[in-house]
C-alpha cells in the first residue's frame, strides 16, 4: 500500500556534498549557528512528522474530502489535529526571522521540509504552504502596526494566511480583476467583490484566517497598474466575523482534502499593504518562494511515485525477463523490475526525481544567498540565478511530477488504476501544480522573455559559466556538459537573431526552451553528482547509485535535450491561427 | 460545459477521400450493398445516439458510479435505458454476420461507431465494447450447439459477454492463472476460482451475462500451454443462477460508471470453447479487434479533448496576445487561442487526433480486407499489415489520448481541474486504456519482437512500400515521407545487427520503436491527407484545414520522430539492474 519515507540519505547527499551547504552557512552571519548535525536533526524530525502524522492521512483525506455547510468548511478527519502537531513541532516558524519569533533557519532546510510535507500529503500542506510567502510579503511591505499585530500569529501558526488573486474572469490575467476597496475615515478600507479558487479560504484548522486580497481603489487605473494589496482578516479585533463569506468549495480532480473556496467580500474591513496601486509589486517579494514551493510539490510527487513504484516492482512477479542480474537464478516469474520496460521506467523515476532534488535545493540555497550573502555583488548574482531557476523549478518540476506519477502508475498495471494503491491519487494530486501559481505557460514566458532575453542573456551566461566551471573540474561527464553549454550559447544567439524579424518567435518556443533548460540543469546536477560521489565510493557503496544514475542520464535521457533544441528550431516555421 | 459532437465531416473525409472505402467495398461481395450514402446515414444516426443519449450520462455516471450490494451491481441512472435504446437502434448487430441476425456492415463503420461511443461515454461503452470480440471468438471456435444458443443473444443485445482472464497473481502473465475446470459426465465442466478486474462482470443492463473464462483442466501443463477457454453463463437454461458471484467492485480513478468486478466461480457450469489447452489460441481471433477497440478509446478521448478545449479557448479571454489574425483589432483581452502557447496546444490536439482517426480507421479497413478480400494474397497482406498496425493503434493511441487530455486540461487552466468542465474526467477515464487489453509495454514487445523482427521485417517492408507509393504520388510532403521511409529501413537493419550480440536490446527500445512507428504513421496520414485534400480545396474551403494541419505536422511535430530514433540509438548503452 502507498507509503512515504523521506529520502534522508539523498537529501543529505545534496546538502553536504553537492551544495556543500555547511561551508556556505559558516560564511553567513545569519546562519552562523547552523551546521550539518543541526540540519540533519531538523530533517530527521521533519521526516518523522511527515511519515507518522501526514502520510497516514493522505488517502483518507482524499476519500473524505472537505465539506461545506452554511459558509463553514470542515476539513477531513485528522487534518486539524495534524496541524496542531505541526504548530507544536515549531514547523511554522522554521525559516522566519527570530525577531518575529522564528527559528531563522535557511530556506534550504525549509525546502527539504516542504518536499516532505507535499510528498506525504499535498492536500494538507496546501493550508500551510502559503504561510511563508505571506510572511515575507507582510514583513517587507506591511506598516509596522500590522506587522506587530499579525506576523507573530503567522510565525506561531495561530493564524493561516491565504492569497486572494483569482476572480472568475481574471485568472492568468490578473489585470482584469474587479474587486473594489473603498477607503474609510479610520485609514482602513472596505472590500467588496468575489474571489475564486482560494486555497484554504475557509477551514477549521485555525480560528483566524488572514486574507491577502488584490483589489482596486476607486480612482485606480485599469489593468495591472491599478491593483492594490490588502490584508483582510476573517476575525476582527473584537472577535466578531469580518464580512467575508465562503460561498462554496470546488469539487476537484485531486487535493480533495484542500478546501478550494469561493469567497465573497461584502464591505469587509481591510488594510492596505504597500503603496496604492502597487499590489503586484508587493507580491513580488514572495513570488520566488511561492513558485519554488510549487516546484517542490512536483519533486515530492516524483519522489513518492519513485519509492512506491520501486516497492511494488520488488514484490510483483510476472513472466520471465529476458535477463536478470548476475548470480540470480531463473524463476517461473521474475520481479517485474527485471523487465527492461519497467527497469527503464524506474531508472527514469530515480534519475529525474533525484536530479530535481539537486536543482530545487540549489534554488532554495540561492534564495538564502540572495538574502544573506555578505557582499552586494554576491547577493545580486544569487538573485539573478534564483530568478532564472525559479520558473524552471515551478514548471519543469510540476510537469515531471505529473509525468512521473503516470509512469509509476504504469508500473502498477491494473492495480495502479484503483484507489487502494494510492498511486492514482498521486497522479490526480500532482496535476494541479502545472496550473496554479502562474500556469506553466506563464512560467515559460517569464523565463525566456524576461529572465533570458530580457537581460540580454546575462543571467543565463552566469549559469553557463557554472556549467563550464563544473566541466573544467573534470569528472566522467565533463565533455557532454561542456558541449551542452556551448550549444546553449549558440542557441540563444540564434533565438535573439530570429526574434529581430519575428517578434512572436520567443512565445512559440518558450515552453520548449523551459524544458530544455530543465533537462540542462539535470545534466549539470548529474555531472556534478557523479564527480563528487566518485571519491566517496571507496568508503561507502551507497554512492554507486549516483554514478549509475549519472551514466543512465547521459546515455538514456540526454536525447530529451536534442528534442527540445530541434523543436525550437522547427518553430521558425510560421504558426497559423485557429478560426 | 463538456459536450460531444461527432466529427462527421472529418469521418467522411477519411472514409471517402483518404481510404476511398466505397470503391473498396464495391469490390468485396460481402459489402456489395454498402455505399457512401448508406455509410453516412449510419454515421449520422450513431452521432445522434452518442450525442443525445450517451454524452448527457457521461458526467452523471462519473459522479454516481456503480454500487454493489449482496452480489448485485447497480449501474448509474440512465445507463440501462441507454442500453435499451442501443439495442433498439440495432447497434449491437452492426458488424455481425447476417447469418446470426447481424447487419453485416464493415468493421470500418463499426470503428467509427465505437469512436463515438467511447468519446461520448467511455464508462457506458465498456459494457458493449467487448461484445464484438466475444462474438468473433464464439463464431470461430464454439461448437455449433453453443453458437445456435448464444450468438443470436449477443447479436440482438439480449446478453452481454465478458472476458475473464485476470486473476490477482496473473495480470500480464496469464500463464500464472489458477482457475480450475473439472469435466462432467454430460460433456460440460465445473469452474472454480477467482477472477479480478472483470469489466461488466455483473450489472443490471441485461438479464444474462456470458462469461468467457480462461481456466485449467485437471491434467493441464503449467504456463500458457495449459489454459483452456470456457463459456460460463450467469443464468442456466432453467432460469436459475449459475454458481458465479460478484464479490465486489473496484473504486477506480475513472470510468466509474463501468463495473469492474471481482468474480468467484464456485463449481459454475461451463462449456469448452475450442480445443483443450488452446484457450489463448481461441482468443487470438478477437485480439486485433479488441485492441483496435481500445485504441479507438484513445482516439475518442483525443477528439473529445480537442473539441472541448477549442470551444473553451474561443470563449475565454485573458491578456493581449503578441499577435492576432489579420483584420482582427486589438481588444483589452484576446480569446486565449490567439496566445502562441494555447495555439500550439490546440494545433497539436487537432493534428494528432485527426491523424489518429486516419490510422485507426485504416486499421479497421484492413481487418475488413483481411476477412473479405477476394484473393488469398490480398487477405494475407491485409492480415500482416493489420497485425503490424494493431499494437501501435492500441498503445500509441491510448498514450496520446491521455497526453492530449492533459494538454486540453491545461487550456482550461484552473477550470480544467474542477469537475464542472468535464475535461478532468476525460483525463481520468483515458488513463486506463494504457493498461488493460495488454499493457502498452506488452504491445511494444509484440510490435518489435514479433511483428517486425519476428517476420524478418517483411510486414514493415510492406508498410514502407506504401509510404513510398504515397511519396511517389507527389504532394507537398512527399520528400520528408520518402526520407522517413529510408531512415526506418536503415534503422531496422541497425536494430537487427545490434540484437545479434545484445539479445536484450529490442526489449530496451520496444516502446520507443512503437512511438516512432506511431509518429511515422501520422506522417503518412498527413502527407496523404494533404495530397488528397489539395484538389478538393477549390470547391470547398473546409479542406484548407487539412493542408494547414499537414504543414503543422511536418514542421512542428516531426522532431518527435527524431527523438525516438535518437533514443533507440542511445539505448545501445548497457542498462543496469535495480537492487
JSON list of C-alpha atoms in Angstrom, two decimals, chain B residues 187-345:
[
{"chain": "B", "resi": 187, "resn": "UNK", "atom": "CA", "xyz": [-19.71, -33.09, -21.55]},
{"chain": "B", "resi": 188, "resn": "UNK", "atom": "CA", "xyz": [-19.76, -29.84, -19.59]},
{"chain": "B", "resi": 189, "resn": "UNK", "atom": "CA", "xyz": [-17.33, -28.51, -16.97]},
{"chain": "B", "resi": 190, "resn": "UNK", "atom": "CA", "xyz": [-17.44, -27.10, -13.44]},
{"chain": "B", "resi": 191, "resn": "UNK", "atom": "CA", "xyz": [-15.27, -23.99, -12.95]},
{"chain": "B", "resi": 192, "resn": "UNK", "atom": "CA", "xyz": [-13.75, -22.92, -9.65]},
{"chain": "B", "resi": 193, "resn": "UNK", "atom": "CA", "xyz": [-11.56, -19.91, -8.96]},
{"chain": "B", "resi": 194, "resn": "UNK", "atom": "CA", "xyz": [-11.35, -16.13, -8.62]},
{"chain": "B", "resi": 195, "resn": "UNK", "atom": "CA", "xyz": [-11.18, -13.53, -11.36]},
{"chain": "B", "resi": 196, "resn": "UNK", "atom": "CA", "xyz": [-10.22, -9.88, -10.92]},
{"chain": "B", "resi": 197, "resn": "UNK", "atom": "CA", "xyz": [-10.80, -6.62, -12.82]},
{"chain": "B", "resi": 198, "resn": "UNK", "atom": "CA", "xyz": [-13.65, -8.10, -14.90]},
{"chain": "B", "resi": 199, "resn": "UNK", "atom": "CA", "xyz": [-15.37, -5.25, -16.75]},
{"chain": "B", "resi": 200, "resn": "UNK", "atom": "CA", "xyz": [-19.13, -5.73, -16.74]},
{"chain": "B", "resi": 201, "resn": "UNK", "atom": "CA", "xyz": [-18.75, -8.92, -14.67]},
{"chain": "B", "resi": 202, "resn": "UNK", "atom": "CA", "xyz": [-22.08, -8.04, -13.07]},
{"chain": "B", "resi": 203, "resn": "UNK", "atom": "CA", "xyz": [-24.60, -5.31, -13.93]},
{"chain": "B", "resi": 204, "resn": "UNK", "atom": "CA", "xyz": [-28.26, -4.52, -14.46]},
{"chain": "B", "resi": 205, "resn": "UNK", "atom": "CA", "xyz": [-28.29, -3.93, -18.22]},
{"chain": "B", "resi": 206, "resn": "UNK", "atom": "CA", "xyz": [-29.19, -7.48, -19.28]},
{"chain": "B", "resi": 207, "resn": "UNK", "atom": "CA", "xyz": [-30.72, -10.48, -17.52]},
{"chain": "B", "resi": 208, "resn": "UNK", "atom": "CA", "xyz": [-27.98, -12.81, -18.68]},
{"chain": "B", "resi": 209, "resn": "UNK", "atom": "CA", "xyz": [-24.22, -12.28, -18.84]},
{"chain": "B", "resi": 210, "resn": "UNK", "atom": "CA", "xyz": [-21.97, -14.61, -20.84]},
{"chain": "B", "resi": 211, "resn": "UNK", "atom": "CA", "xyz": [-18.56, -15.04, -19.23]},
{"chain": "B", "resi": 212, "resn": "UNK", "atom": "CA", "xyz": [-15.68, -16.20, -21.41]},
{"chain": "B", "resi": 213, "resn": "UNK", "atom": "CA", "xyz": [-13.33, -17.67, -18.82]},
{"chain": "B", "resi": 214, "resn": "UNK", "atom": "CA", "xyz": [-9.74, -18.89, -19.01]},
{"chain": "B", "resi": 215, "resn": "UNK", "atom": "CA", "xyz": [-9.12, -21.88, -16.73]},
{"chain": "B", "resi": 216, "resn": "UNK", "atom": "CA", "xyz": [-7.02, -25.03, -16.41]},
{"chain": "B", "resi": 217, "resn": "UNK", "atom": "CA", "xyz": [-8.15, -28.62, -16.99]},
{"chain": "B", "resi": 218, "resn": "UNK", "atom": "CA", "xyz": [-7.07, -31.11, -14.29]},
{"chain": "B", "resi": 219, "resn": "UNK", "atom": "CA", "xyz": [-4.17, -32.57, -16.26]},
{"chain": "B", "resi": 220, "resn": "UNK", "atom": "CA", "xyz": [-3.13, -29.32, -17.99]},
{"chain": "B", "resi": 221, "resn": "UNK", "atom": "CA", "xyz": [0.55, -28.43, -18.37]},
{"chain": "B", "resi": 222, "resn": "UNK", "atom": "CA", "xyz": [1.69, -25.38, -16.40]},
{"chain": "B", "resi": 223, "resn": "UNK", "atom": "CA", "xyz": [2.11, -21.98, -18.05]},
{"chain": "B", "resi": 224, "resn": "UNK", "atom": "CA", "xyz": [0.32, -20.69, -21.12]},
{"chain": "B", "resi": 225, "resn": "UNK", "atom": "CA", "xyz": [0.15, -24.11, -22.79]},
{"chain": "B", "resi": 226, "resn": "UNK", "atom": "CA", "xyz": [-2.29, -25.42, -20.22]},
{"chain": "B", "resi": 227, "resn": "UNK", "atom": "CA", "xyz": [-5.02, -22.83, -20.50]},
{"chain": "B", "resi": 228, "resn": "UNK", "atom": "CA", "xyz": [-8.46, -23.53, -21.93]},
{"chain": "B", "resi": 229, "resn": "UNK", "atom": "CA", "xyz": [-11.39, -21.27, -22.72]},
{"chain": "B", "resi": 230, "resn": "UNK", "atom": "CA", "xyz": [-14.91, -21.78, -21.36]},
{"chain": "B", "resi": 231, "resn": "UNK", "atom": "CA", "xyz": [-18.28, -20.19, -21.77]},
{"chain": "B", "resi": 232, "resn": "UNK", "atom": "CA", "xyz": [-19.98, -19.70, -18.40]},
{"chain": "B", "resi": 233, "resn": "UNK", "atom": "CA", "xyz": [-23.40, -18.03, -18.48]},
{"chain": "B", "resi": 234, "resn": "UNK", "atom": "CA", "xyz": [-24.73, -16.15, -15.49]},
{"chain": "B", "resi": 235, "resn": "UNK", "atom": "CA", "xyz": [-28.11, -17.89, -15.94]},
{"chain": "B", "resi": 236, "resn": "UNK", "atom": "CA", "xyz": [-28.64, -21.55, -16.73]},
{"chain": "B", "resi": 237, "resn": "UNK", "atom": "CA", "xyz": [-31.23, -22.72, -19.24]},
{"chain": "B", "resi": 238, "resn": "UNK", "atom": "CA", "xyz": [-33.76, -23.40, -16.48]},
{"chain": "B", "resi": 239, "resn": "UNK", "atom": "CA", "xyz": [-33.52, -19.74, -15.46]},
{"chain": "B", "resi": 240, "resn": "UNK", "atom": "CA", "xyz": [-31.62, -20.39, -12.22]},
{"chain": "B", "resi": 241, "resn": "UNK", "atom": "CA", "xyz": [-28.38, -18.58, -11.32]},
{"chain": "B", "resi": 242, "resn": "UNK", "atom": "CA", "xyz": [-25.10, -20.30, -12.14]},
{"chain": "B", "resi": 243, "resn": "UNK", "atom": "CA", "xyz": [-22.50, -20.51, -9.36]},
{"chain": "B", "resi": 244, "resn": "UNK", "atom": "CA", "xyz": [-20.82, -17.22, -10.32]},
{"chain": "B", "resi": 245, "resn": "UNK", "atom": "CA", "xyz": [-20.84, -14.47, -7.76]},
{"chain": "B", "resi": 246, "resn": "UNK", "atom": "CA", "xyz": [-19.67, -10.88, -7.86]},
{"chain": "B", "resi": 247, "resn": "UNK", "atom": "CA", "xyz": [-17.69, -10.32, -4.64]},
{"chain": "B", "resi": 248, "resn": "UNK", "atom": "CA", "xyz": [-17.24, -6.60, -5.09]},
{"chain": "B", "resi": 249, "resn": "UNK", "atom": "CA", "xyz": [-16.37, -3.78, -7.47]},
{"chain": "B", "resi": 250, "resn": "UNK", "atom": "CA", "xyz": [-13.27, -1.62, -7.64]},
{"chain": "B", "resi": 251, "resn": "UNK", "atom": "CA", "xyz": [-13.09, 2.05, -6.74]},
{"chain": "B", "resi": 252, "resn": "UNK", "atom": "CA", "xyz": [-11.16, 3.43, -9.66]},
{"chain": "B", "resi": 253, "resn": "UNK", "atom": "CA", "xyz": [-9.57, 6.63, -10.87]},
{"chain": "B", "resi": 254, "resn": "UNK", "atom": "CA", "xyz": [-12.00, 6.83, -13.76]},
{"chain": "B", "resi": 255, "resn": "UNK", "atom": "CA", "xyz": [-14.61, 5.01, -15.89]},
{"chain": "B", "resi": 256, "resn": "UNK", "atom": "CA", "xyz": [-16.54, 4.93, -12.62]},
{"chain": "B", "resi": 257, "resn": "UNK", "atom": "CA", "xyz": [-19.80, 4.04, -14.36]},
{"chain": "B", "resi": 258, "resn": "UNK", "atom": "CA", "xyz": [-18.22, 0.80, -15.57]},
{"chain": "B", "resi": 259, "resn": "UNK", "atom": "CA", "xyz": [-18.50, -2.04, -13.05]},
{"chain": "B", "resi": 260, "resn": "UNK", "atom": "CA", "xyz": [-15.04, -3.57, -12.59]},
{"chain": "B", "resi": 261, "resn": "UNK", "atom": "CA", "xyz": [-15.82, -6.78, -10.76]},
{"chain": "B", "resi": 262, "resn": "UNK", "atom": "CA", "xyz": [-14.20, -9.48, -8.68]},
{"chain": "B", "resi": 263, "resn": "UNK", "atom": "CA", "xyz": [-15.90, -12.74, -9.61]},
{"chain": "B", "resi": 264, "resn": "UNK", "atom": "CA", "xyz": [-15.92, -16.06, -7.75]},
{"chain": "B", "resi": 265, "resn": "UNK", "atom": "CA", "xyz": [-16.64, -19.23, -9.69]},
{"chain": "B", "resi": 266, "resn": "UNK", "atom": "CA", "xyz": [-17.70, -21.93, -7.28]},
{"chain": "B", "resi": 267, "resn": "UNK", "atom": "CA", "xyz": [-18.26, -25.01, -9.39]},
{"chain": "B", "resi": 268, "resn": "UNK", "atom": "CA", "xyz": [-20.01, -22.95, -12.04]},
{"chain": "B", "resi": 269, "resn": "UNK", "atom": "CA", "xyz": [-21.32, -24.81, -15.09]},
{"chain": "B", "resi": 270, "resn": "UNK", "atom": "CA", "xyz": [-19.50, -24.05, -18.31]},
{"chain": "B", "resi": 271, "resn": "UNK", "atom": "CA", "xyz": [-18.65, -25.35, -21.77]},
{"chain": "B", "resi": 272, "resn": "UNK", "atom": "CA", "xyz": [-15.35, -25.67, -23.53]},
{"chain": "B", "resi": 273, "resn": "UNK", "atom": "CA", "xyz": [-14.71, -23.26, -26.42]},
{"chain": "B", "resi": 274, "resn": "UNK", "atom": "CA", "xyz": [-12.12, -24.51, -28.89]},
{"chain": "B", "resi": 275, "resn": "UNK", "atom": "CA", "xyz": [-9.67, -27.30, -28.11]},
{"chain": "B", "resi": 276, "resn": "UNK", "atom": "CA", "xyz": [-8.43, -28.23, -24.62]},
{"chain": "B", "resi": 277, "resn": "UNK", "atom": "CA", "xyz": [-5.30, -26.27, -23.62]},
{"chain": "B", "resi": 278, "resn": "UNK", "atom": "CA", "xyz": [-5.75, -23.96, -26.62]},
{"chain": "B", "resi": 279, "resn": "UNK", "atom": "CA", "xyz": [-7.61, -21.18, -24.82]},
{"chain": "B", "resi": 280, "resn": "UNK", "atom": "CA", "xyz": [-5.17, -18.47, -25.80]},
{"chain": "B", "resi": 281, "resn": "UNK", "atom": "CA", "xyz": [-5.33, -19.51, -29.44]},
{"chain": "B", "resi": 282, "resn": "UNK", "atom": "CA", "xyz": [-9.12, -19.31, -29.26]},
{"chain": "B", "resi": 283, "resn": "UNK", "atom": "CA", "xyz": [-8.85, -15.74, -28.02]},
{"chain": "B", "resi": 284, "resn": "UNK", "atom": "CA", "xyz": [-6.42, -14.85, -30.77]},
{"chain": "B", "resi": 285, "resn": "UNK", "atom": "CA", "xyz": [-9.21, -14.35, -33.29]},
{"chain": "B", "resi": 286, "resn": "UNK", "atom": "CA", "xyz": [-10.57, -11.42, -31.27]},
{"chain": "B", "resi": 287, "resn": "UNK", "atom": "CA", "xyz": [-7.22, -9.90, -30.33]},
{"chain": "B", "resi": 288, "resn": "UNK", "atom": "CA", "xyz": [-6.89, -7.45, -33.22]},
{"chain": "B", "resi": 289, "resn": "UNK", "atom": "CA", "xyz": [-10.48, -6.32, -32.94]},
{"chain": "B", "resi": 290, "resn": "UNK", "atom": "CA", "xyz": [-10.26, -5.91, -29.14]},
{"chain": "B", "resi": 291, "resn": "UNK", "atom": "CA", "xyz": [-7.02, -3.94, -29.32]},
{"chain": "B", "resi": 292, "resn": "UNK", "atom": "CA", "xyz": [-8.35, -1.78, -32.12]},
{"chain": "B", "resi": 293, "resn": "UNK", "atom": "CA", "xyz": [-11.29, -1.01, -29.84]},
{"chain": "B", "resi": 294, "resn": "UNK", "atom": "CA", "xyz": [-9.02, 0.16, -27.04]},
{"chain": "B", "resi": 295, "resn": "UNK", "atom": "CA", "xyz": [-7.08, 2.29, -29.49]},
{"chain": "B", "resi": 296, "resn": "UNK", "atom": "CA", "xyz": [-10.38, 3.88, -30.52]},
{"chain": "B", "resi": 297, "resn": "UNK", "atom": "CA", "xyz": [-10.90, 4.81, -26.87]},
{"chain": "B", "resi": 298, "resn": "UNK", "atom": "CA", "xyz": [-7.68, 6.81, -27.12]},
{"chain": "B", "resi": 299, "resn": "UNK", "atom": "CA", "xyz": [-8.93, 8.42, -30.32]},
{"chain": "B", "resi": 300, "resn": "UNK", "atom": "CA", "xyz": [-12.31, 9.17, -28.74]},
{"chain": "B", "resi": 301, "resn": "UNK", "atom": "CA", "xyz": [-10.71, 10.87, -25.75]},
{"chain": "B", "resi": 302, "resn": "UNK", "atom": "CA", "xyz": [-8.36, 12.83, -28.02]},
{"chain": "B", "resi": 303, "resn": "UNK", "atom": "CA", "xyz": [-11.32, 14.04, -30.09]},
{"chain": "B", "resi": 304, "resn": "UNK", "atom": "CA", "xyz": [-13.38, 14.97, -27.03]},
{"chain": "B", "resi": 305, "resn": "UNK", "atom": "CA", "xyz": [-10.36, 16.79, -25.58]},
{"chain": "B", "resi": 306, "resn": "UNK", "atom": "CA", "xyz": [-9.78, 18.67, -28.82]},
{"chain": "B", "resi": 307, "resn": "UNK", "atom": "CA", "xyz": [-13.33, 19.88, -29.35]},
{"chain": "B", "resi": 308, "resn": "UNK", "atom": "CA", "xyz": [-13.93, 20.88, -25.74]},
{"chain": "B", "resi": 309, "resn": "UNK", "atom": "CA", "xyz": [-10.60, 22.71, -25.49]},
{"chain": "B", "resi": 310, "resn": "UNK", "atom": "CA", "xyz": [-11.34, 24.60, -28.71]},
{"chain": "B", "resi": 311, "resn": "UNK", "atom": "CA", "xyz": [-14.81, 25.61, -27.52]},
{"chain": "B", "resi": 312, "resn": "UNK", "atom": "CA", "xyz": [-13.40, 26.89, -24.24]},
{"chain": "B", "resi": 313, "resn": "UNK", "atom": "CA", "xyz": [-10.49, 28.72, -25.91]},
{"chain": "B", "resi": 314, "resn": "UNK", "atom": "CA", "xyz": [-12.92, 30.55, -28.18]},
{"chain": "B", "resi": 315, "resn": "UNK", "atom": "CA", "xyz": [-14.94, 31.88, -25.23]},
{"chain": "B", "resi": 316, "resn": "UNK", "atom": "CA", "xyz": [-12.24, 32.61, -22.66]},
{"chain": "B", "resi": 317, "resn": "UNK", "atom": "CA", "xyz": [-10.40, 35.93, -22.93]},
{"chain": "B", "resi": 318, "resn": "UNK", "atom": "CA", "xyz": [-7.21, 36.62, -20.98]},
{"chain": "B", "resi": 319, "resn": "UNK", "atom": "CA", "xyz": [-4.46, 39.15, -21.75]},
{"chain": "B", "resi": 320, "resn": "UNK", "atom": "CA", "xyz": [-3.40, 40.57, -25.08]},
{"chain": "B", "resi": 321, "resn": "UNK", "atom": "CA", "xyz": [-1.72, 38.08, -27.37]},
{"chain": "B", "resi": 322, "resn": "UNK", "atom": "CA", "xyz": [1.53, 39.08, -29.09]},
{"chain": "B", "resi": 323, "resn": "UNK", "atom": "CA", "xyz": [-0.32, 38.75, -32.41]},
{"chain": "B", "resi": 324, "resn": "UNK", "atom": "CA", "xyz": [-3.82, 38.18, -33.76]},
{"chain": "B", "resi": 325, "resn": "UNK", "atom": "CA", "xyz": [-5.30, 37.08, -37.08]},
{"chain": "B", "resi": 326, "resn": "UNK", "atom": "CA", "xyz": [-5.25, 39.61, -39.89]},
{"chain": "B", "resi": 327, "resn": "UNK", "atom": "CA", "xyz": [-8.08, 42.10, -39.69]},
{"chain": "B", "resi": 328, "resn": "UNK", "atom": "CA", "xyz": [-8.84, 41.49, -36.03]},
{"chain": "B", "resi": 329, "resn": "UNK", "atom": "CA", "xyz": [-8.48, 44.62, -33.93]},
{"chain": "B", "resi": 330, "resn": "UNK", "atom": "CA", "xyz": [-6.74, 44.64, -30.56]},
{"chain": "B", "resi": 331, "resn": "UNK", "atom": "CA", "xyz": [-9.03, 44.17, -27.54]},
{"chain": "B", "resi": 332, "resn": "UNK", "atom": "CA", "xyz": [-8.29, 44.56, -23.83]},
{"chain": "B", "resi": 333, "resn": "UNK", "atom": "CA", "xyz": [-8.04, 40.77, -23.66]},
{"chain": "B", "resi": 334, "resn": "UNK", "atom": "CA", "xyz": [-7.89, 38.30, -26.55]},
{"chain": "B", "resi": 335, "resn": "UNK", "atom": "CA", "xyz": [-9.51, 34.88, -26.84]},
{"chain": "B", "resi": 336, "resn": "UNK", "atom": "CA", "xyz": [-6.86, 32.60, -25.41]},
{"chain": "B", "resi": 337, "resn": "UNK", "atom": "CA", "xyz": [-6.41, 30.64, -28.62]},
{"chain": "B", "resi": 338, "resn": "UNK", "atom": "CA", "xyz": [-4.58, 33.67, -30.04]},
{"chain": "B", "resi": 339, "resn": "UNK", "atom": "CA", "xyz": [-1.81, 33.10, -27.48]},
{"chain": "B", "resi": 340, "resn": "UNK", "atom": "CA", "xyz": [1.01, 31.06, -29.04]},
{"chain": "B", "resi": 341, "resn": "UNK", "atom": "CA", "xyz": [1.21, 28.50, -26.20]},
{"chain": "B", "resi": 342, "resn": "UNK", "atom": "CA", "xyz": [-2.50, 27.77, -26.48]},
{"chain": "B", "resi": 343, "resn": "UNK", "atom": "CA", "xyz": [-2.43, 27.82, -30.29]},
{"chain": "B", "resi": 344, "resn": "UNK", "atom": "CA", "xyz": [0.33, 25.24, -30.21]},
{"chain": "B", "resi": 345, "resn": "UNK", "atom": "CA", "xyz": [-1.62, 23.06, -27.80]}
]
